[in-house]
Short mmCIF file of N, CA and C in Angstrom, two decimals:
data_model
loop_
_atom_site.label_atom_id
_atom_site.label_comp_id
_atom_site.label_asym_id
_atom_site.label_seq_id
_atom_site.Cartn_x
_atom_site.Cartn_y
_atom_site.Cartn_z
N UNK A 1 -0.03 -308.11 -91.55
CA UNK A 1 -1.26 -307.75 -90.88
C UNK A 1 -1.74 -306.36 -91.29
N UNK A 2 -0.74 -305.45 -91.38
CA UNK A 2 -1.01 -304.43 -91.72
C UNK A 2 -1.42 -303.96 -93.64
N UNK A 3 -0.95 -305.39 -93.95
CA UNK A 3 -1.81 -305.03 -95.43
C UNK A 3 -3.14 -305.51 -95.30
N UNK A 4 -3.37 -306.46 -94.82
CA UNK A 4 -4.89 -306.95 -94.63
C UNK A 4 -5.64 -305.51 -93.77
N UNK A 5 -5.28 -304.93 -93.16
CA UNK A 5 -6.29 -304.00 -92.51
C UNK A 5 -6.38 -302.85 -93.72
N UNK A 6 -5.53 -302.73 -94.01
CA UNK A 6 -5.25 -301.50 -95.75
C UNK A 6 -6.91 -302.17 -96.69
N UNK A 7 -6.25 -303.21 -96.61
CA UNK A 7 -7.37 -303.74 -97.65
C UNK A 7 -8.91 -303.73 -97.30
N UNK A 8 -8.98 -304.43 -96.52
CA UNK A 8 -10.18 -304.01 -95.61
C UNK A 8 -10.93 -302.89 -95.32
N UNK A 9 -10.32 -301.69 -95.40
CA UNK A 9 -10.72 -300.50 -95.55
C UNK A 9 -10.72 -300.15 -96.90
N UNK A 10 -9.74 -300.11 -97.70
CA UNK A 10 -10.32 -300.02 -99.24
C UNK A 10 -12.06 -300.70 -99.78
N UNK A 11 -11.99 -301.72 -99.54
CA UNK A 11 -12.85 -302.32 -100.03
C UNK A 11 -13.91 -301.81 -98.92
N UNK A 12 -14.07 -301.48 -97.65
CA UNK A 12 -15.06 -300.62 -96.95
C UNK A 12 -15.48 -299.53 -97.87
N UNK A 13 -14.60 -298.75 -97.79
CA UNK A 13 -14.46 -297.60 -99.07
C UNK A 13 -15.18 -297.85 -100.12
N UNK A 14 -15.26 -298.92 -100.90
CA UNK A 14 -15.17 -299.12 -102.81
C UNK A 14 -16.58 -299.55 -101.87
N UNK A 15 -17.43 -300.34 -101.03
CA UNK A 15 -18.20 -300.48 -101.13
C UNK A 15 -19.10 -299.79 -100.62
N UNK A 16 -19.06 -298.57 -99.80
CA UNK A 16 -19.86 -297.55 -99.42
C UNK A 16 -19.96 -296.75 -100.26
N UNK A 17 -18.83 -296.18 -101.26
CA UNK A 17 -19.11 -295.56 -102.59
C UNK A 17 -20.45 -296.40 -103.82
N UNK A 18 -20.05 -297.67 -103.88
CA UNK A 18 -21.15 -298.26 -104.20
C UNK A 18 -22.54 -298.22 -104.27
N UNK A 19 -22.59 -298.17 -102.79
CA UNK A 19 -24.03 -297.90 -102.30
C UNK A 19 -24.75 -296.93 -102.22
N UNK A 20 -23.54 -295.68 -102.42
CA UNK A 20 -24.22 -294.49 -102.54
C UNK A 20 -24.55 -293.78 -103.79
N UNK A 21 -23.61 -294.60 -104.83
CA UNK A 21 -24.07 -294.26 -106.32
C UNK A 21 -25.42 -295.18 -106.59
N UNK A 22 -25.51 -296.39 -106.04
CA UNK A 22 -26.66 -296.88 -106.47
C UNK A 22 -28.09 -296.21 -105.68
N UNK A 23 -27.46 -295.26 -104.43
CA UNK A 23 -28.76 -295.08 -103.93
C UNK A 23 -29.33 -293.51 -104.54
N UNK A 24 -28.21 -292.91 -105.49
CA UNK A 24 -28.65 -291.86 -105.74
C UNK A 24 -28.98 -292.05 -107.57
N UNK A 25 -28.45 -293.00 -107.99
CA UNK A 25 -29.51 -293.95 -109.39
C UNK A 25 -31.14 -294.02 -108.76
N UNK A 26 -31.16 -294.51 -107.52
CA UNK A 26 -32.70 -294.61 -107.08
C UNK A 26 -33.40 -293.49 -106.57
N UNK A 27 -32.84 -292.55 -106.43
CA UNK A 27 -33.66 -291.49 -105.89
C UNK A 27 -33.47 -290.87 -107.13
N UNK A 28 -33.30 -290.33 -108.28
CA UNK A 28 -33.29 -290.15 -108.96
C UNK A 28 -34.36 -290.57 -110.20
N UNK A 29 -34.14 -292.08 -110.01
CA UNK A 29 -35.24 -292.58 -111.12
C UNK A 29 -36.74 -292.55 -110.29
N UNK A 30 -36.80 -292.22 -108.71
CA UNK A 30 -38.32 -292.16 -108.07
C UNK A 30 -38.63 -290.78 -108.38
N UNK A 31 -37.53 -289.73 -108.68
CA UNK A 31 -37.69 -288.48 -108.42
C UNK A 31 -38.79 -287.58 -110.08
N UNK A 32 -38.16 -288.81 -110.79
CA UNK A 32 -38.47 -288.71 -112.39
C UNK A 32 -40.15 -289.43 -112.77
N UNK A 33 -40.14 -290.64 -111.81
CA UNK A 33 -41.65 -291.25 -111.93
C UNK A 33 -42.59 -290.36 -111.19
N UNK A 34 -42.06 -289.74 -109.98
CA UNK A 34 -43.01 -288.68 -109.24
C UNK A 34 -43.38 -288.01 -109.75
N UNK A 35 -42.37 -287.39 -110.55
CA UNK A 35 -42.72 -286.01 -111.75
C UNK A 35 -44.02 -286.17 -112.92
N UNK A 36 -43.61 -287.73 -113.52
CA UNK A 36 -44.20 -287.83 -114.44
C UNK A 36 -45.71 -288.29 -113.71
N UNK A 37 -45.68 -288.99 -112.87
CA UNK A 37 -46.78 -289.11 -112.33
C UNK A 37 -48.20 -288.52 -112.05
N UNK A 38 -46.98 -288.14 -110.40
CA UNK A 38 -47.42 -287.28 -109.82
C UNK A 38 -47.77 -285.81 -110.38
N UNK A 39 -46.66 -285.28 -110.69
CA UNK A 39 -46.33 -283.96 -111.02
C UNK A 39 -47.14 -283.55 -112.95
N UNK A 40 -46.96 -284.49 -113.43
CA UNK A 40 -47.46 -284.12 -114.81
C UNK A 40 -49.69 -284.60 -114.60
N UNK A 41 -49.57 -285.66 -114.13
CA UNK A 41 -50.82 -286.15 -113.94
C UNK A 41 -51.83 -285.50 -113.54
N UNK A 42 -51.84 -284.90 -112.37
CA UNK A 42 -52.37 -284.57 -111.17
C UNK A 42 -51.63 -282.84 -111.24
N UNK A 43 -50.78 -282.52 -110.58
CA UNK A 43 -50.40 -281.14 -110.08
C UNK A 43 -50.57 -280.27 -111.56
N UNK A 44 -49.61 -280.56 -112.83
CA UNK A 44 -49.66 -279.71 -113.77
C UNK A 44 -51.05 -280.15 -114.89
N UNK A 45 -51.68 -280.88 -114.41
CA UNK A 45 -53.00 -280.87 -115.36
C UNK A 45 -53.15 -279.91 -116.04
N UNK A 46 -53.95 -278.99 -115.64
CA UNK A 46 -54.36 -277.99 -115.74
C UNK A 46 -53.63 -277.20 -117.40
N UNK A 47 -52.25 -277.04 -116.83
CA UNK A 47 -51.38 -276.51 -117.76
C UNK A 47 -51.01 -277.26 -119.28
N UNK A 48 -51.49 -278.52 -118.91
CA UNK A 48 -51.23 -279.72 -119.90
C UNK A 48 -52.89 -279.74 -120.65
N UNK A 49 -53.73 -279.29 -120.28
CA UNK A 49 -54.32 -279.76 -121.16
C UNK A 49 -55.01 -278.93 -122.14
N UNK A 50 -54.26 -277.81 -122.87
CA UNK A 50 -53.95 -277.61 -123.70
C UNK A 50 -54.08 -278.41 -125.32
N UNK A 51 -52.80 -279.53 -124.44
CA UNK A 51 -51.90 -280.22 -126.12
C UNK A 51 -52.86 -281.27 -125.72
N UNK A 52 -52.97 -282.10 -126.81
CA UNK A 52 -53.92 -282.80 -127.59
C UNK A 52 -52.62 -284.05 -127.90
N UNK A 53 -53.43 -285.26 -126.94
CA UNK A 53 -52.62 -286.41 -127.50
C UNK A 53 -53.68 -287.91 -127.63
N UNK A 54 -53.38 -288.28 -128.98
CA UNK A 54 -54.13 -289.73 -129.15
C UNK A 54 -55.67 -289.46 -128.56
N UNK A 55 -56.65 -287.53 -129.08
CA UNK A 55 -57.73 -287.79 -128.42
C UNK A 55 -58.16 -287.32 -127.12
N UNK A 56 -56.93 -286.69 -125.82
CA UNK A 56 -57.35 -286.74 -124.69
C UNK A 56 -56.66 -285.51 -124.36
N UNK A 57 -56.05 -284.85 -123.46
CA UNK A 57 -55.03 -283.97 -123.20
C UNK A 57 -54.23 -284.50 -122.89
N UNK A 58 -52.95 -284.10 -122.70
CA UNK A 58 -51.57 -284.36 -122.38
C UNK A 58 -51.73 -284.87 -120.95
N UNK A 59 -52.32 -284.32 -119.87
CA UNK A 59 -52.04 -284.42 -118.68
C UNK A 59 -52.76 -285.58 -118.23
N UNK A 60 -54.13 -285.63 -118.82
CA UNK A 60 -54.63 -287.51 -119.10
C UNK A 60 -53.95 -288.57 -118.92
N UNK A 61 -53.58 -288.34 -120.50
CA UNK A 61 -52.48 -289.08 -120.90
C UNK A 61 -51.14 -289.55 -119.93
N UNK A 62 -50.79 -288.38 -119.68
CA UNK A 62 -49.91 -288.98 -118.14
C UNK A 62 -50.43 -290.14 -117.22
N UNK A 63 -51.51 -289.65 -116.73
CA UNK A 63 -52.17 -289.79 -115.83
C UNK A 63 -52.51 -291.43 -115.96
N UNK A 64 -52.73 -291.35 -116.88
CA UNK A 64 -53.47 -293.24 -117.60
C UNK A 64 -52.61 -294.17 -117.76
N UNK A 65 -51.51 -293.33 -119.00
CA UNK A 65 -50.61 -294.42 -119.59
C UNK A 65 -48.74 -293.68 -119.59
N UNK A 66 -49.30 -292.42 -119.82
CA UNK A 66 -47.35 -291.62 -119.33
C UNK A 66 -46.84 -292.30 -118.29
N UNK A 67 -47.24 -292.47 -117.50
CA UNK A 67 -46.74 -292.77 -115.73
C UNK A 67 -46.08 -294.33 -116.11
N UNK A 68 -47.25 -295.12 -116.50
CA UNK A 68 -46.65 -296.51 -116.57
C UNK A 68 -45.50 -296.72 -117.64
N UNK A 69 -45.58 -295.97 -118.58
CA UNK A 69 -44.56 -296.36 -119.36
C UNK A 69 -43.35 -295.54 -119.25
N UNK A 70 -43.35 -294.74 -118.61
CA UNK A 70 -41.96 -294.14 -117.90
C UNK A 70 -41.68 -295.04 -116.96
N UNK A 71 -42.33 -295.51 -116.15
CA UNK A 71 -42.24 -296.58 -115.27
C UNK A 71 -41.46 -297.81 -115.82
N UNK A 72 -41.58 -298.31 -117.01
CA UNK A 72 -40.98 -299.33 -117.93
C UNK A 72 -40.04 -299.03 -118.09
N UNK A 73 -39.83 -297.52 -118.79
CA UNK A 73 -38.81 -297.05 -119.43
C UNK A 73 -37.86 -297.14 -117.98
N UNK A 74 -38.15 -296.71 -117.07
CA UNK A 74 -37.23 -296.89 -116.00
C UNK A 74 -36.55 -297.74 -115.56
N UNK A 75 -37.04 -298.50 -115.47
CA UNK A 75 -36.81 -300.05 -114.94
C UNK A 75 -36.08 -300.16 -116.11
N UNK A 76 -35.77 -300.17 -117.43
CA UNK A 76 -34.84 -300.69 -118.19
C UNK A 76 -33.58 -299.71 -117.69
N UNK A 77 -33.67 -298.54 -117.95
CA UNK A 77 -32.64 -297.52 -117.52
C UNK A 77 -31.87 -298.04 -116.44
N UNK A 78 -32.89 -298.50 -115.22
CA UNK A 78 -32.14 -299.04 -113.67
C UNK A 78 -31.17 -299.86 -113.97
N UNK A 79 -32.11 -300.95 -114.95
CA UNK A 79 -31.32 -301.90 -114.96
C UNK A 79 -30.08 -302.09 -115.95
N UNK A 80 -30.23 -301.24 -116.75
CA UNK A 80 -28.50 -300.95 -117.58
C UNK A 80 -27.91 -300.22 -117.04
N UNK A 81 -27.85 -299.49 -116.13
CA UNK A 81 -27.57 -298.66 -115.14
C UNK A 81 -26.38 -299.24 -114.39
N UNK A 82 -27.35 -300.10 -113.42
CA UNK A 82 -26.61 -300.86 -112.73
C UNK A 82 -25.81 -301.96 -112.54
N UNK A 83 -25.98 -302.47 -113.99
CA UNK A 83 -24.92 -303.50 -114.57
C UNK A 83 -23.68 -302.74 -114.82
N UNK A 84 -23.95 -301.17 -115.24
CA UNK A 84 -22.52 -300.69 -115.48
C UNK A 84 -22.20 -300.05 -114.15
N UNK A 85 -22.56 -299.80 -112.73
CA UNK A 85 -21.94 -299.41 -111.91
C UNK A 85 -21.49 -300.81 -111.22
N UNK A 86 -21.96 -302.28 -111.52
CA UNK A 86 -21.20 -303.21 -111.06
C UNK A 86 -20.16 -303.48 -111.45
N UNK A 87 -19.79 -303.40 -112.77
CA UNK A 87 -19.02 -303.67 -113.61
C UNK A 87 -17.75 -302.61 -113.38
N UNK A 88 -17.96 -301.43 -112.72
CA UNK A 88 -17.52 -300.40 -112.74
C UNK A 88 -16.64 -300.55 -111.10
N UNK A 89 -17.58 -301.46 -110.20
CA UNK A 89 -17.02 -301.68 -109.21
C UNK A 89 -16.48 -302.81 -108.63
N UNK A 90 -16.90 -303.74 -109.90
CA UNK A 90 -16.32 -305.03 -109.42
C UNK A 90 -17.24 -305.80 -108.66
N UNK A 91 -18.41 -305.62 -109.01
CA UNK A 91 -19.50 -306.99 -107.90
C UNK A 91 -20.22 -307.74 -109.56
N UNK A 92 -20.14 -307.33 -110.82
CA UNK A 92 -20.87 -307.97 -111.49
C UNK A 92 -20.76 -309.45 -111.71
N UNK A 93 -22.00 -309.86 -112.67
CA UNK A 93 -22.05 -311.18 -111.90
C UNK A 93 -21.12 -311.48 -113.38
N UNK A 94 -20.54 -313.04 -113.54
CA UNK A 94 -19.90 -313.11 -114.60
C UNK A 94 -20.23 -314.63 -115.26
#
C-alpha cells in the first residue's frame, strides 16, 4: 500500500512539473508574438521606420506581415517543443 501511495505522488510530481514547463513554453511564445506584434508594430514604430523593407518601413512590415509569420514560426516551435517535453516526460503519443 505504501508503494502505491509513493507512486502516486511521484507521478503527482512528474505531472505538475509538466504543466508548468508547458505553461512557461506558453507564456513565453505569447510573450515573443506580443513583442513582435504588439511591441515592434505599434509601440516601437516610430524607431523602426528608419530601415527600409520590401518598400515600406520595418515597423509596417511588422505590423502587416512580421506578426503573422512569427505567429507561424511559433506554432511550429510550440509544436516541436512539445513533442520533446512529452517525450521527455513520458505522455507522448506512440
Amino acid at each position: 500500500m505504501a508503494d502505491h501511495t509513493t507512486n502516486s505522488a511521484a507521478q503527482a510530481e512528474a505531472g505538475k512539473s509538466y504543466w508548468q514547463a508547458n505553461l512557461r513554453l506558453i507564456i513565453i511564445c505569447l510573450v515573443i508574438w506580443a513583442l513582435c506584434s504588439f511591441g515592434f508594430g505599434i509601440l516601437l514604430r516610430p524607431m523602426l521606420s528608419g530601415i527600409s523593407v520590401g518598400g515600406s518601413d520595418l515597423g509596417f512590415w511588422f505590423a502587416q506581415q512580421g506578426s503573422i509569420l512569427v505567429f507561424l514560426a511559433l506554432i511550429f516551435f510550440y509544436a516541436w517543443r512539445m513533442n520533446k517535453l512529452d517525450k521527455e516526460y513520458g505522455v507522448d503519443e506512440e
